[in-house]
GROMACS .gro file of C-alpha atoms in nm:
model
  219
    1MET     CA    1   0.255  -1.356  -0.155
    2ARG     CA    2  -0.108  -1.272  -0.081
    3LEU     CA    3  -0.040  -0.930   0.075
    4LEU     CA    4   0.175  -0.845  -0.226
    5ALA     CA    5  -0.096  -0.966  -0.470
    6VAL     CA    6  -0.378  -0.760  -0.306
    7LEU     CA    7  -0.156  -0.445  -0.313
    8VAL     CA    8  -0.117  -0.487  -0.700
    9ALA     CA    9  -0.479  -0.575  -0.745
   10THR     CA   10  -0.613  -0.268  -0.575
   11SER     CA   11  -0.498  -0.068  -0.909
   12LEU     CA   12  -0.689  -0.327  -1.097
   13VAL     CA   13  -1.028  -0.368  -0.958
   14PRO     CA   14  -1.280  -0.079  -0.924
   15SER     CA   15  -1.297   0.059  -0.559
   16VAL     CA   16  -1.656  -0.025  -0.507
   17ALA     CA   17  -1.547  -0.420  -0.492
   18TRP     CA   18  -1.347  -0.353  -0.178
   19ALA     CA   19  -1.418  -0.319   0.166
   20HIS     CA   20  -1.299  -0.042   0.378
   21PRO     CA   21  -1.014  -0.124   0.497
   22HIS     CA   22  -0.890  -0.470   0.486
   23ILE     CA   23  -0.533  -0.377   0.604
   24TRP     CA   24  -0.410  -0.142   0.853
   25ILE     CA   25  -0.051  -0.022   0.874
   26SER     CA   26   0.127   0.183   1.140
   27GLN     CA   27   0.393   0.395   0.952
   28HIS     CA   28   0.679   0.510   1.131
   29VAL     CA   29   0.922   0.778   0.962
   30ARG     CA   30   1.280   0.811   1.027
   31PRO     CA   31   1.485   1.095   0.840
   32ILE     CA   32   1.866   1.024   0.772
   33VAL     CA   33   2.080   1.314   0.815
   34THR     CA   34   2.444   1.325   0.666
   35ASP     CA   35   2.671   1.626   0.717
   36GLY     CA   36   2.375   1.841   0.820
   37LYS     CA   37   2.145   1.756   0.538
   38PHE     CA   38   1.871   1.505   0.483
   39THR     CA   39   1.997   1.230   0.237
   40HIS     CA   40   1.754   0.954   0.300
   41VAL     CA   41   1.428   0.858   0.459
   42GLU     CA   42   1.324   0.532   0.604
   43ILE     CA   43   0.961   0.431   0.651
   44GLU     CA   44   0.862   0.136   0.870
   45TRP     CA   45   0.530  -0.032   0.795
   46ARG     CA   46   0.394  -0.247   1.089
   47PHE     CA   47   0.114  -0.458   0.928
   48ASP     CA   48  -0.199  -0.527   1.158
   49PRO     CA   49  -0.200  -0.885   1.350
   50MET     CA   50  -0.448  -1.042   1.113
   51ALA     CA   51  -0.276  -0.931   0.800
   52SER     CA   52   0.051  -1.033   0.941
   53GLU     CA   53  -0.070  -1.377   1.010
   54GLU     CA   54  -0.165  -1.436   0.679
   55GLU     CA   55   0.179  -1.306   0.540
   56ILE     CA   56   0.435  -1.443   0.778
   57PRO     CA   57   0.404  -1.825   0.707
   58PRO     CA   58   0.504  -1.786   0.325
   59ILE     CA   59   0.793  -1.557   0.396
   60ASP     CA   60   0.927  -1.726   0.725
   61GLU     CA   61   1.013  -2.071   0.528
   62ASP     CA   62   1.185  -2.243   0.802
   63ASN     CA   63   0.884  -2.141   1.061
   64ASP     CA   64   1.111  -2.059   1.337
   65GLY     CA   65   0.938  -1.730   1.408
   66LYS     CA   66   1.221  -1.513   1.273
   67LEU     CA   67   1.329  -1.392   0.924
   68SER     CA   68   1.678  -1.476   0.806
   69ALA     CA   69   1.881  -1.264   0.588
   70ASP     CA   70   1.810  -1.525   0.311
   71GLU     CA   71   1.431  -1.478   0.372
   72VAL     CA   72   1.449  -1.111   0.377
   73LYS     CA   73   1.646  -1.120   0.049
   74SER     CA   74   1.394  -1.354  -0.117
   75LEU     CA   75   1.116  -1.087   0.015
   76ALA     CA   76   1.280  -0.813  -0.144
   77ASN     CA   77   1.327  -0.981  -0.453
   78ASP     CA   78   0.970  -1.078  -0.484
   79MET     CA   79   0.813  -0.763  -0.325
   80LEU     CA   80   1.008  -0.463  -0.418
   81PRO     CA   81   0.970  -0.470  -0.818
   82GLU     CA   82   0.578  -0.518  -0.733
   83LEU     CA   83   0.552  -0.254  -0.510
   84ARG     CA   84   0.762  -0.003  -0.734
   85LYS     CA   85   0.490  -0.032  -1.010
   86LYS     CA   86   0.253   0.128  -0.743
   87GLY     CA   87   0.527   0.401  -0.647
   88PHE     CA   88   0.570   0.229  -0.289
   89LEU     CA   89   0.233   0.398  -0.229
   90THR     CA   90   0.451   0.689  -0.141
   91TRP     CA   91   0.491   1.050  -0.258
   92LEU     CA   92   0.805   1.263  -0.185
   93ASN     CA   93   0.861   1.632  -0.212
   94ILE     CA   94   1.181   1.835  -0.175
   95GLY     CA   95   1.073   2.154  -0.316
   96ALA     CA   96   0.788   2.249  -0.552
   97ILE     CA   97   0.629   1.927  -0.661
   98ASP     CA   98   0.554   1.570  -0.540
   99PHE     CA   99   0.717   1.278  -0.690
  100ARG     CA  100   0.747   0.905  -0.651
  101PRO     CA  101   1.060   0.774  -0.492
  102PRO     CA  102   1.281   0.757  -0.808
  103THR     CA  103   1.497   0.460  -0.710
  104MET     CA  104   1.464   0.131  -0.535
  105PRO     CA  105   1.500   0.136  -0.176
  106THR     CA  106   1.700  -0.098   0.023
  107LEU     CA  107   1.472  -0.332   0.241
  108ASN     CA  108   1.474  -0.513   0.577
  109ALA     CA  109   1.201  -0.679   0.766
  110ARG     CA  110   1.117  -0.848   1.099
  111ILE     CA  111   0.856  -1.004   1.303
  112ASP     CA  112   0.738  -0.858   1.622
  113ASP     CA  113   0.654  -1.084   1.866
  114PRO     CA  114   0.449  -1.008   2.078
  115ALA     CA  115   0.288  -0.747   1.852
  116SER     CA  116   0.402  -0.364   1.891
  117PHE     CA  117   0.098  -0.242   1.669
  118ARG     CA  118  -0.248  -0.348   1.762
  119PRO     CA  119  -0.514  -0.122   1.578
  120PRO     CA  120  -0.856  -0.075   1.720
  121ASP     CA  121  -1.102  -0.351   1.643
  122TRP     CA  122  -1.277  -0.276   1.299
  123ASN     CA  123  -1.478  -0.494   1.058
  124HIS     CA  124  -1.217  -0.589   0.779
  125ASP     CA  125  -1.563  -0.665   0.542
  126ALA     CA  126  -1.715  -0.328   0.633
  127GLY     CA  127  -1.866  -0.165   0.347
  128ASP     CA  128  -1.900  -0.447   0.101
  129LYS     CA  129  -2.278  -0.471   0.150
  130ASP     CA  130  -2.326  -0.071   0.153
  131ALA     CA  131  -2.102  -0.085  -0.167
  132GLY     CA  132  -2.359  -0.317  -0.345
  133MET     CA  133  -2.115  -0.591  -0.416
  134PRO     CA  134  -2.119  -0.816  -0.112
  135MET     CA  135  -1.795  -1.032  -0.042
  136PRO     CA  136  -1.837  -1.373  -0.257
  137ARG     CA  137  -1.965  -1.639  -0.043
  138ASN     CA  138  -1.649  -1.838  -0.090
  139LYS     CA  139  -1.445  -1.554   0.027
  140GLN     CA  140  -1.665  -1.508   0.343
  141VAL     CA  141  -1.428  -1.674   0.593
  142GLU     CA  142  -1.450  -1.626   0.986
  143LYS     CA  143  -1.143  -1.442   1.084
  144ALA     CA  144  -1.063  -1.518   1.438
  145PRO     CA  145  -0.768  -1.323   1.599
  146PRO     CA  146  -0.443  -1.500   1.645
  147PRO     CA  147  -0.366  -1.651   1.947
  148VAL     CA  148  -0.058  -1.445   2.014
  149PRO     CA  149  -0.069  -1.131   1.793
  150ARG     CA  150   0.231  -1.043   1.585
  151ASN     CA  151   0.340  -0.779   1.341
  152LEU     CA  152   0.519  -0.835   1.017
  153ILE     CA  153   0.741  -0.546   0.983
  154TYR     CA  154   0.889  -0.385   0.650
  155ILE     CA  155   1.175  -0.118   0.654
  156MET     CA  156   1.223   0.063   0.344
  157ARG     CA  157   1.514   0.318   0.300
  158PHE     CA  158   1.486   0.567   0.001
  159GLU     CA  159   1.758   0.788  -0.099
  160LEU     CA  160   1.648   1.149  -0.168
  161PRO     CA  161   1.761   1.282  -0.508
  162GLN     CA  162   1.991   1.529  -0.360
  163PRO     CA  163   2.093   1.649  -0.007
  164VAL     CA  164   1.809   1.884   0.158
  165LYS     CA  165   1.728   2.086   0.440
  166SER     CA  166   1.354   1.987   0.449
  167PHE     CA  167   1.137   1.736   0.263
  168THR     CA  168   0.762   1.579   0.280
  169ILE     CA  169   0.654   1.221   0.261
  170THR     CA  170   0.314   1.097   0.216
  171SER     CA  171   0.225   0.732   0.200
  172TYR     CA  172  -0.144   0.619   0.139
  173GLU     CA  173  -0.352   0.374  -0.081
  174GLN     CA  174  -0.611   0.534  -0.302
  175GLU     CA  175  -0.885   0.287  -0.268
  176ASP     CA  176  -0.868   0.240   0.115
  177PHE     CA  177  -0.802  -0.128   0.112
  178VAL     CA  178  -0.487  -0.046   0.284
  179ARG     CA  179  -0.499   0.214   0.556
  180ILE     CA  180  -0.167   0.366   0.656
  181GLU     CA  181  -0.151   0.585   0.935
  182VAL     CA  182   0.173   0.742   1.085
  183ASP     CA  183   0.257   0.684   1.434
  184LYS     CA  184   0.290   1.024   1.571
  185ALA     CA  185   0.465   0.941   1.882
  186SER     CA  186   0.750   0.794   1.690
  187LEU     CA  187   0.823   1.096   1.500
  188PRO     CA  188   1.176   1.286   1.559
  189ALA     CA  189   1.186   1.648   1.686
  190ASN     CA  190   1.250   1.796   1.338
  191CYS     CA  191   0.923   1.647   1.176
  192LYS     CA  192   0.569   1.731   1.202
  193LEU     CA  193   0.265   1.553   1.105
  194ALA     CA  194  -0.035   1.699   0.926
  195LYS     CA  195  -0.304   1.583   0.670
  196HIS     CA  196  -0.206   1.622   0.293
  197PRO     CA  197  -0.468   1.865   0.148
  198THR     CA  198  -0.551   1.661  -0.175
  199TYR     CA  199  -0.441   1.322  -0.138
  200LYS     CA  200  -0.716   1.101   0.000
  201SER     CA  201  -0.875   0.764   0.004
  202GLU     CA  202  -1.265   0.773  -0.044
  203PHE     CA  203  -1.395   0.441  -0.058
  204VAL     CA  204  -1.749   0.587   0.073
  205PRO     CA  205  -1.843   0.874  -0.138
  206GLY     CA  206  -1.840   1.173   0.059
  207ARG     CA  207  -1.645   1.038   0.341
  208PRO     CA  208  -1.268   1.103   0.258
  209VAL     CA  209  -0.983   0.993   0.468
  210PHE     CA  210  -0.699   1.251   0.379
  211ALA     CA  211  -0.352   1.102   0.398
  212ASP     CA  212  -0.103   1.173   0.657
  213LYS     CA  213   0.200   1.408   0.565
  214VAL     CA  214   0.517   1.411   0.738
  215SER     CA  215   0.709   1.732   0.708
  216CYS     CA  216   1.087   1.746   0.809
  217GLN     CA  217   1.300   2.051   0.851
  218LEU     CA  218   1.656   2.124   0.960
  219PRO     CA  219   1.772   2.448   1.091
   0.00000   0.00000   0.00000
């Protein structure tokens, strides 16, 4: 699938070759509490409508505008092992150090129709010319907005290594090919949003975009 391919490719191609950003994701964070402690954290990725329209057709094999259990299973089998190679673009922390999710998450997926997330208008190819490596001519395609915007949604549930009273989660893509921003309005009362002090995307030197960090704490 094309989105999966570009997520993996960002780790292989110098950042100067990419625009800034090409894909925008709205992330919702939902901590799971069991017996008074956090045991899992669920992240929901809502892909921008343009990226969604590129990805939905190969996933929605019967073209009915919905994702069946079999289609979601096929997506998980294809996508999760590859995303794992990139640490799911996510860091966790339950104490002193950040770490990648240690186990494979469960995956669910759906299509929001009409779209529940529409980012501000932006130039998907912005930065290519400034970086000195313009988009190849055969890749320069006029990108018209979809007639009825939809969102492709991934929901990944990660198990924490142990039950805890507090944790942090940070998701970002270092090259800023994919921009991941947390939807602050969706956070539960026991979580807060801040910028990570060191994790950043810096496609344009000197103009870093620091990653969103969600911290959750129980009494």
